[in-house]
Amino acid sequence: SAVISQKPSRDICQRGTSLTIQCQVDSQVTMMFWYRQQPGQSLTLIATANQGSEATYESGFVIDKFPISRPNLTFSTLTVSNMSPEDSSIYLCSGGESYEQYFGPGTRLTVT
Amino acid sequence: GENVEQHPSTLSVQEGDSAVIKCTYSDSASNYFPWYKQELGKGPQLIIDIRSNVGEKKDQRIAVTLNKTAKHFSLHITETQPEDSAVYFCAASDTGRRALTFGSGTRLQVQP
């Protein structure tokens, strides 16, 4: 299994600003992903963070809004850019070496 | 793309009873089916998973069954305890993409 940590755990941000969320895995993993979860809702995939290449985004999510970095096999960042209240959500990263994916505790973002 | 449907959305059982949560998927290419438990304020925790070459898998009080022909899979929890109370998500993925498509979640409440 993999243990995943995220920073920050929560933040309150002003409209129009950007926030970078960090995701650290305790072991090298091939796959890392970023998901969004609205309170009380299910998880929606934002993108696959590819090591050494650009992230692969799902429909409805674009690189300009959610730039992702993956500099090595244990770390990734997600930036939420030019935030609006609609971006208020929980952002989760996950990672795994094989089929299994393990999740971080999430970053609870509130945009005012 | 893949679509995963989950039901029921809420489930209330008495302590000691069994609980069953059902999911259906649409993409025949999906071959990995994990179940996650999410407690309030935490990230999803992988509790059990099954691959498409297996029909059933057990881990103590938890079991998962898979019917590939019908494209549905189920989570069975026996001898439920109050600490089983949480939101449970099913998910599906395929070997190539690995990204998870989640069901809508089931809120399980175990009454002591």
CSV table of N, CA and C in Angstrom, one decimal, chain B residues 1 3 11 20 31 33 35 45 49-50 56 59-60 67 69-70 78-79 82-83 87 94 102 109-110 112:
chain,number,residue,atom,x,y,z
B,1,GLY,N,-17.4,6.8,-22.4
B,1,GLY,CA,-16.7,6.4,-21.3
B,1,GLY,C,-17.5,5.6,-20.3
B,3,ASN,N,-19.5,4.4,-17.0
B,3,ASN,CA,-20.6,5.0,-16.2
B,3,ASN,C,-20.9,3.9,-15.1
B,11,LEU,N,-28.6,3.5,3.4
B,11,LEU,CA,-29.0,2.2,3.9
B,11,LEU,C,-28.8,2.2,5.5
B,20,VAL,N,-25.9,-4.9,2.0
B,20,VAL,CA,-25.5,-5.1,0.7
B,20,VAL,C,-25.6,-3.9,-0.2
B,31,ASN,N,-12.0,-3.8,-15.8
B,31,ASN,CA,-11.6,-5.1,-15.2
B,31,ASN,C,-11.1,-5.0,-13.8
B,33,PHE,N,-12.3,-3.5,-9.9
B,33,PHE,CA,-13.5,-2.9,-9.2
B,33,PHE,C,-13.2,-2.8,-7.7
B,35,TRP,N,-13.7,-1.0,-3.8
B,35,TRP,CA,-14.7,-0.4,-2.9
B,35,TRP,C,-13.9,0.5,-1.9
B,45,GLN,N,-10.9,5.3,1.8
B,45,GLN,CA,-10.0,4.2,2.2
B,45,GLN,C,-10.4,3.0,1.4
B,49,ASP,N,-11.1,-5.1,-3.1
B,49,ASP,CA,-11.2,-4.9,-4.5
B,49,ASP,C,-11.3,-6.3,-5.2
B,50,ILE,N,-11.7,-6.3,-6.4
B,50,ILE,CA,-11.8,-7.5,-7.2
B,50,ILE,C,-11.4,-7.3,-8.6
B,56,GLU,N,-15.5,-13.8,-6.7
B,56,GLU,CA,-15.8,-13.4,-5.4
B,56,GLU,C,-14.5,-13.3,-4.6
B,59,ASP,N,-12.8,-10.8,2.8
B,59,ASP,CA,-11.8,-10.4,3.8
B,59,ASP,C,-12.6,-10.2,5.1
B,60,GLN,N,-12.5,-11.2,5.9
B,60,GLN,CA,-13.2,-11.2,7.2
B,60,GLN,C,-14.7,-10.9,7.0
B,67,ASN,N,-20.2,-10.1,-11.3
B,67,ASN,CA,-20.9,-10.8,-12.4
B,67,ASN,C,-20.5,-10.0,-13.7
B,69,THR,N,-20.9,-10.9,-16.8
B,69,THR,CA,-21.9,-11.0,-17.9
B,69,THR,C,-22.9,-9.9,-17.7
B,70,ALA,N,-23.4,-9.7,-16.5
B,70,ALA,CA,-24.4,-8.7,-16.2
B,70,ALA,C,-23.8,-7.4,-15.9
B,78,THR,N,-21.1,-8.3,6.6
B,78,THR,CA,-21.8,-9.2,7.6
B,78,THR,C,-21.5,-8.7,9.0
B,79,GLU,N,-22.4,-9.0,9.9
B,79,GLU,CA,-22.3,-8.7,11.3
B,79,GLU,C,-21.9,-7.2,11.5
B,82,PRO,N,-21.4,-0.5,14.6
B,82,PRO,CA,-21.5,0.9,14.5
B,82,PRO,C,-20.3,1.6,13.8
B,83,GLU,N,-19.1,1.1,13.9
B,83,GLU,CA,-18.0,1.7,13.2
B,83,GLU,C,-18.0,1.4,11.7
B,87,VAL,N,-19.7,6.5,4.4
B,87,VAL,CA,-20.2,6.5,3.0
B,87,VAL,C,-19.3,5.5,2.2
B,94,ASP,N,-10.0,0.3,-16.0
B,94,ASP,CA,-9.4,-0.7,-16.9
B,94,ASP,C,-7.9,-0.7,-16.8
B,102,PHE,N,-16.2,6.6,-10.3
B,102,PHE,CA,-16.9,6.2,-9.1
B,102,PHE,C,-18.4,6.2,-9.2
B,109,GLN,N,-25.7,3.5,7.6
B,109,GLN,CA,-25.8,3.8,9.1
B,109,GLN,C,-26.2,2.5,9.8
B,110,VAL,N,-25.3,2.2,10.8
B,110,VAL,CA,-25.6,1.0,11.6
B,110,VAL,C,-26.1,1.5,12.9
B,112,PRO,N,-27.0,1.0,16.7
B,112,PRO,CA,-26.6,0.1,17.8
B,112,PRO,C,-27.8,-0.4,18.5
